[in-house]
Amino acid sequence: DTGVSQNPRHKITKRGQNVTFRCDPISEHNRLYWYRQTLGQGPEFLTYFQNEAQLEKSRLLSDRFSAERPKGSFSTLEIQRTEQGDSAMYLCASRVTGGQTGELFFGEGSRLTVL
Amino acid sequence: AQSVTQLDSHVSVSEGTPVLLRCNYSSSYSPSLFWYVQHPNKGLQLLLKYTSAATLVKGINGFEAEFKKSETSFHLTKPSAHMSDAAEYFCVVSERGGYQKVTFGIGTKLQVIP
């Protein structure tokens, strides 16, 4: 399957621990996005990459959050010193630059539970 | 600036009856508009998209939406609800050029009653 892949799908951690999520976008997609979704809410934008360049970060992305896309392919989202408020579904999406439709293709998400 | 307003947080219909999920948008430019569906513990799946061609857009699973510029609306409809349609639905607006900023609505949870 050549869709967007995210792992792990579920992560349970204790407060204060670090966690890392990985996203593998569709191979020809040069734009990659991270969103956070809490229960009952729509996805909230966190950050996005064009190739390996991180072009925008939301104010939601505190200093404890860092995202990379070192070779313009897969991306990682790391959360340091997790807090209970970080519990959410973290969604990755990708798309091509300048495509006519601009639709985003989403992965299944990585659900984080911080105890 | 752009924004999306989904007018109903919850909609409940009986199986076999029509579905209407309402969405209004605001955009400084001619936008692309999308509806996504999310089943529990799943990612978002594209239902349909409007990109400046026909204003009546047909999507998967019998859904369709009509772009009405004068009303800045993009309501989602389906003639007959099925139990499998129960899910959360998101209206999304995106700029066409440049950064192509994407904005999500808060979602409408569709309940289908047998």
Short mmCIF file of C-alpha atoms in Angstrom, two decimals:
data_model
loop_
_atom_site.label_atom_id
_atom_site.label_comp_id
_atom_site.label_asym_id
_atom_site.label_seq_id
_atom_site.Cartn_x
_atom_site.Cartn_y
_atom_site.Cartn_z
CA ASP A 1 0.00 0.00 0.00
CA THR A 2 1.36 3.44 -0.83
CA GLY A 3 -0.72 5.54 1.53
CA VAL A 4 0.52 7.61 4.46
CA SER A 5 1.88 5.40 7.21
CA GLN A 6 2.20 6.34 10.88
CA ASN A 7 3.68 4.46 13.78
CA PRO A 8 3.27 3.59 16.46
CA ARG A 9 -0.51 3.61 16.26
CA HIS A 10 -0.85 3.75 20.02
CA LYS A 11 1.55 4.92 22.69
CA ILE A 12 0.97 4.96 26.43
CA THR A 13 3.60 6.72 28.46
CA LYS A 14 4.13 8.20 31.88
CA ARG A 15 4.26 11.92 32.42
CA GLY A 16 7.75 13.27 31.93
CA GLN A 17 8.84 10.66 29.39
CA ASN A 18 9.80 11.44 25.82
CA VAL A 19 7.93 9.99 22.86
CA THR A 20 8.59 9.98 19.14
CA PHE A 21 6.16 9.39 16.29
CA ARG A 22 7.09 8.60 12.73
CA CYS A 23 5.28 9.42 9.52
CA ASP A 24 6.02 8.02 6.08
CA PRO A 25 4.18 10.09 3.46
CA ILE A 26 3.15 9.06 -0.02
CA SER A 27 6.43 8.89 -1.88
CA GLU A 28 5.94 11.64 -4.44
CA HIS A 29 4.39 14.09 -1.96
CA ASN A 30 6.79 16.86 -1.04
CA ARG A 31 4.56 18.52 1.55
CA LEU A 32 4.03 16.91 4.94
CA TYR A 33 1.82 18.14 7.74
CA TRP A 34 1.35 17.29 11.40
CA TYR A 35 -1.95 17.86 13.14
CA ARG A 36 -3.16 17.20 16.67
CA GLN A 37 -6.70 16.12 17.38
CA THR A 38 -8.24 15.93 20.83
CA LEU A 39 -11.52 14.25 21.65
CA GLY A 40 -14.48 15.99 20.09
CA GLN A 41 -12.36 18.52 18.20
CA GLY A 42 -11.23 18.91 14.64
CA PRO A 43 -7.57 18.53 13.69
CA GLU A 44 -5.38 21.46 14.75
CA PHE A 45 -2.40 22.38 12.64
CA LEU A 46 1.00 21.88 14.28
CA THR A 47 3.62 22.21 11.57
CA TYR A 48 4.38 21.55 7.95
CA PHE A 49 7.35 20.73 5.75
CA GLN A 50 8.09 21.27 2.13
CA ASN A 51 10.73 18.67 1.36
CA GLU A 52 13.14 18.88 4.31
CA ALA A 53 12.37 22.51 5.18
CA GLN A 54 10.04 23.21 8.09
CA LEU A 55 8.11 26.20 6.79
CA GLU A 56 5.64 26.93 9.53
CA LYS A 57 5.00 26.05 13.15
CA SER A 58 1.83 26.67 15.09
CA ARG A 59 1.83 28.41 18.44
CA LEU A 60 0.50 25.09 19.70
CA LEU A 61 3.94 23.63 19.14
CA SER A 62 5.69 24.41 22.41
CA ASP A 63 9.41 24.08 22.99
CA ARG A 64 8.85 20.50 24.10
CA PHE A 65 7.76 19.57 20.58
CA SER A 66 10.16 19.14 17.72
CA ALA A 67 9.62 17.84 14.22
CA GLU A 68 12.11 16.87 11.57
CA ARG A 69 12.10 15.64 8.02
CA PRO A 70 15.81 15.11 7.47
CA LYS A 71 15.85 13.82 3.91
CA GLY A 72 12.56 15.16 2.72
CA SER A 73 10.96 11.75 3.02
CA PHE A 74 9.75 10.47 6.41
CA SER A 75 9.19 12.79 9.34
CA THR A 76 9.39 12.43 13.10
CA LEU A 77 7.53 14.31 15.79
CA GLU A 78 9.13 14.20 19.22
CA ILE A 79 7.51 15.31 22.44
CA GLN A 80 9.83 15.79 25.37
CA ARG A 81 8.79 15.70 29.03
CA THR A 82 5.25 14.71 28.15
CA GLU A 83 2.34 16.18 30.06
CA GLN A 84 -1.17 14.85 30.44
CA GLY A 85 -2.41 17.62 28.20
CA ASP A 86 -0.39 16.12 25.36
CA SER A 87 -2.77 13.17 25.22
CA ALA A 88 -4.28 13.30 21.75
CA MET A 89 -4.30 11.75 18.32
CA TYR A 90 -1.38 12.97 16.22
CA LEU A 91 -2.20 12.94 12.54
CA CYS A 92 0.18 13.15 9.63
CA ALA A 93 -0.86 14.16 6.14
CA SER A 94 0.90 14.73 2.85
CA ARG A 95 0.22 16.25 -0.55
CA VAL A 96 1.95 17.49 -3.66
CA THR A 97 2.94 21.12 -4.07
CA GLY A 98 0.68 23.14 -6.28
CA GLY A 99 -1.59 20.29 -7.10
CA GLN A 100 -4.86 21.42 -8.55
CA THR A 101 -6.93 19.90 -5.84
CA GLY A 102 -4.66 20.43 -2.88
CA GLU A 103 -6.24 17.57 -1.02
CA LEU A 104 -4.47 16.15 1.98
CA PHE A 105 -3.92 12.42 2.34
CA PHE A 106 -3.99 11.34 5.97
CA GLY A 107 -2.46 8.49 7.87
CA GLU A 108 -4.37 6.53 10.50
CA GLY A 109 -2.86 8.60 13.29
CA SER A 110 -0.82 7.91 16.40
CA ARG A 111 -2.77 8.02 19.62
CA LEU A 112 -0.84 9.22 22.66
CA THR A 113 -2.01 8.62 26.21
CA VAL A 114 0.01 10.25 28.97
CA LEU A 115 -0.65 8.83 32.42
CA ALA B 1 -7.82 34.97 6.30
CA GLN B 2 -10.02 31.93 6.02
CA SER B 3 -12.38 30.09 8.31
CA VAL B 4 -14.89 27.26 8.31
CA THR B 5 -18.11 27.04 10.30
CA GLN B 6 -19.90 23.74 10.67
CA LEU B 7 -23.29 24.76 11.87
CA ASP B 8 -24.21 21.55 13.69
CA SER B 9 -21.98 19.66 16.09
CA HIS B 10 -24.36 16.67 16.10
CA VAL B 11 -26.89 15.47 13.55
CA SER B 12 -29.17 12.51 14.07
CA VAL B 13 -31.13 10.86 11.25
CA SER B 14 -33.05 7.66 10.79
CA GLU B 15 -31.68 5.04 8.46
CA GLY B 16 -33.02 5.58 4.95
CA THR B 17 -33.75 9.30 5.42
CA PRO B 18 -31.78 12.18 3.87
CA VAL B 19 -28.63 13.60 5.40
CA LEU B 20 -27.72 17.29 5.44
CA LEU B 21 -24.50 18.50 7.06
CA ARG B 22 -24.02 22.23 6.82
CA CYS B 23 -20.80 24.13 6.21
CA ASN B 24 -20.11 27.80 5.63
CA TYR B 25 -16.70 29.17 4.79
CA SER B 26 -14.86 32.44 4.58
CA SER B 27 -11.86 32.96 2.34
CA SER B 28 -10.05 35.90 0.81
CA TYR B 29 -9.44 33.90 -2.34
CA SER B 30 -11.30 31.36 -4.40
CA PRO B 31 -10.77 28.31 -2.25
CA SER B 32 -10.75 24.58 -2.67
CA LEU B 33 -13.26 22.90 -0.40
CA PHE B 34 -13.34 19.37 0.93
CA TRP B 35 -15.36 17.06 3.08
CA TYR B 36 -13.55 14.40 5.06
CA VAL B 37 -15.03 11.57 7.10
CA GLN B 38 -13.49 10.02 10.19
CA HIS B 39 -14.66 6.76 11.69
CA PRO B 40 -13.74 6.02 15.32
CA ASN B 41 -10.00 5.58 15.87
CA LYS B 42 -9.31 6.01 12.19
CA GLY B 43 -7.61 8.63 10.06
CA LEU B 44 -9.48 11.04 7.82
CA GLN B 45 -10.77 9.88 4.46
CA LEU B 46 -11.62 12.25 1.63
CA LEU B 47 -15.30 12.14 0.70
CA LEU B 48 -15.32 14.76 -2.03
CA LYS B 49 -13.66 17.96 -3.20
CA TYR B 50 -14.53 21.19 -5.00
CA THR B 51 -11.76 22.83 -7.00
CA SER B 52 -13.53 25.31 -9.33
CA ALA B 53 -15.03 22.97 -11.85
CA ALA B 54 -18.65 21.85 -11.47
CA THR B 55 -20.39 23.38 -8.47
CA LEU B 56 -22.22 20.13 -7.70
CA VAL B 57 -19.64 17.63 -6.60
CA LYS B 58 -20.22 13.92 -6.24
CA GLY B 59 -18.17 11.88 -3.82
CA ILE B 60 -17.88 8.39 -2.50
CA ASN B 61 -20.63 6.40 -0.81
CA GLY B 62 -23.43 8.43 -2.41
CA PHE B 63 -22.49 11.76 -0.86
CA GLU B 64 -22.54 15.02 -2.76
CA ALA B 65 -22.05 18.70 -2.01
CA GLU B 66 -22.93 21.92 -3.76
CA PHE B 67 -20.65 24.93 -3.80
CA LYS B 68 -22.70 28.13 -3.53
CA LYS B 69 -20.47 31.14 -3.78
CA SER B 70 -23.25 33.63 -3.10
CA GLU B 71 -24.05 31.88 0.15
CA THR B 72 -20.44 30.89 0.93
CA SER B 73 -21.74 27.42 1.64
CA PHE B 74 -20.67 23.88 0.87
CA HIS B 75 -23.30 21.66 2.44
CA LEU B 76 -22.95 17.88 2.33
CA THR B 77 -25.95 15.75 1.44
CA LYS B 78 -26.94 12.16 0.90
CA PRO B 79 -30.40 11.01 -0.20
CA SER B 80 -30.61 7.98 2.10
CA ALA B 81 -28.55 7.39 5.23
CA HIS B 82 -26.96 4.03 5.93
CA MET B 83 -25.84 2.74 9.30
CA SER B 84 -22.24 2.74 8.06
CA ASP B 85 -22.45 6.52 7.54
CA ALA B 86 -22.30 7.09 11.29
CA ALA B 87 -19.03 8.98 11.76
CA GLU B 88 -17.55 12.44 12.22
CA TYR B 89 -17.51 14.72 9.18
CA PHE B 90 -15.15 17.64 8.66
CA CYS B 91 -15.52 20.50 6.24
CA VAL B 92 -12.15 21.84 5.10
CA VAL B 93 -11.11 24.93 3.16
CA SER B 94 -7.77 25.38 1.46
CA GLU B 95 -6.13 28.22 -0.41
CA ARG B 96 -5.36 27.27 -4.01
CA GLY B 97 -1.97 28.84 -4.41
CA GLY B 98 1.06 29.71 -2.33
CA TYR B 99 1.19 28.04 1.02
CA GLN B 100 -2.23 26.47 0.44
CA LYS B 101 -3.19 26.97 4.08
CA VAL B 102 -5.70 24.38 5.24
CA THR B 103 -8.39 25.08 7.82
CA PHE B 104 -10.67 22.48 9.39
CA GLY B 105 -14.14 22.91 10.79
CA ILE B 106 -14.84 21.54 14.26
CA GLY B 107 -16.69 18.55 12.85
CA THR B 108 -20.24 17.23 12.78
CA LYS B 109 -20.97 13.91 14.39
CA LEU B 110 -23.57 12.00 12.40
CA GLN B 111 -25.70 9.48 14.24
CA VAL B 112 -27.84 7.06 12.22
CA ILE B 113 -30.75 5.51 14.05
CA PRO B 114 -31.91 2.09 12.88
#
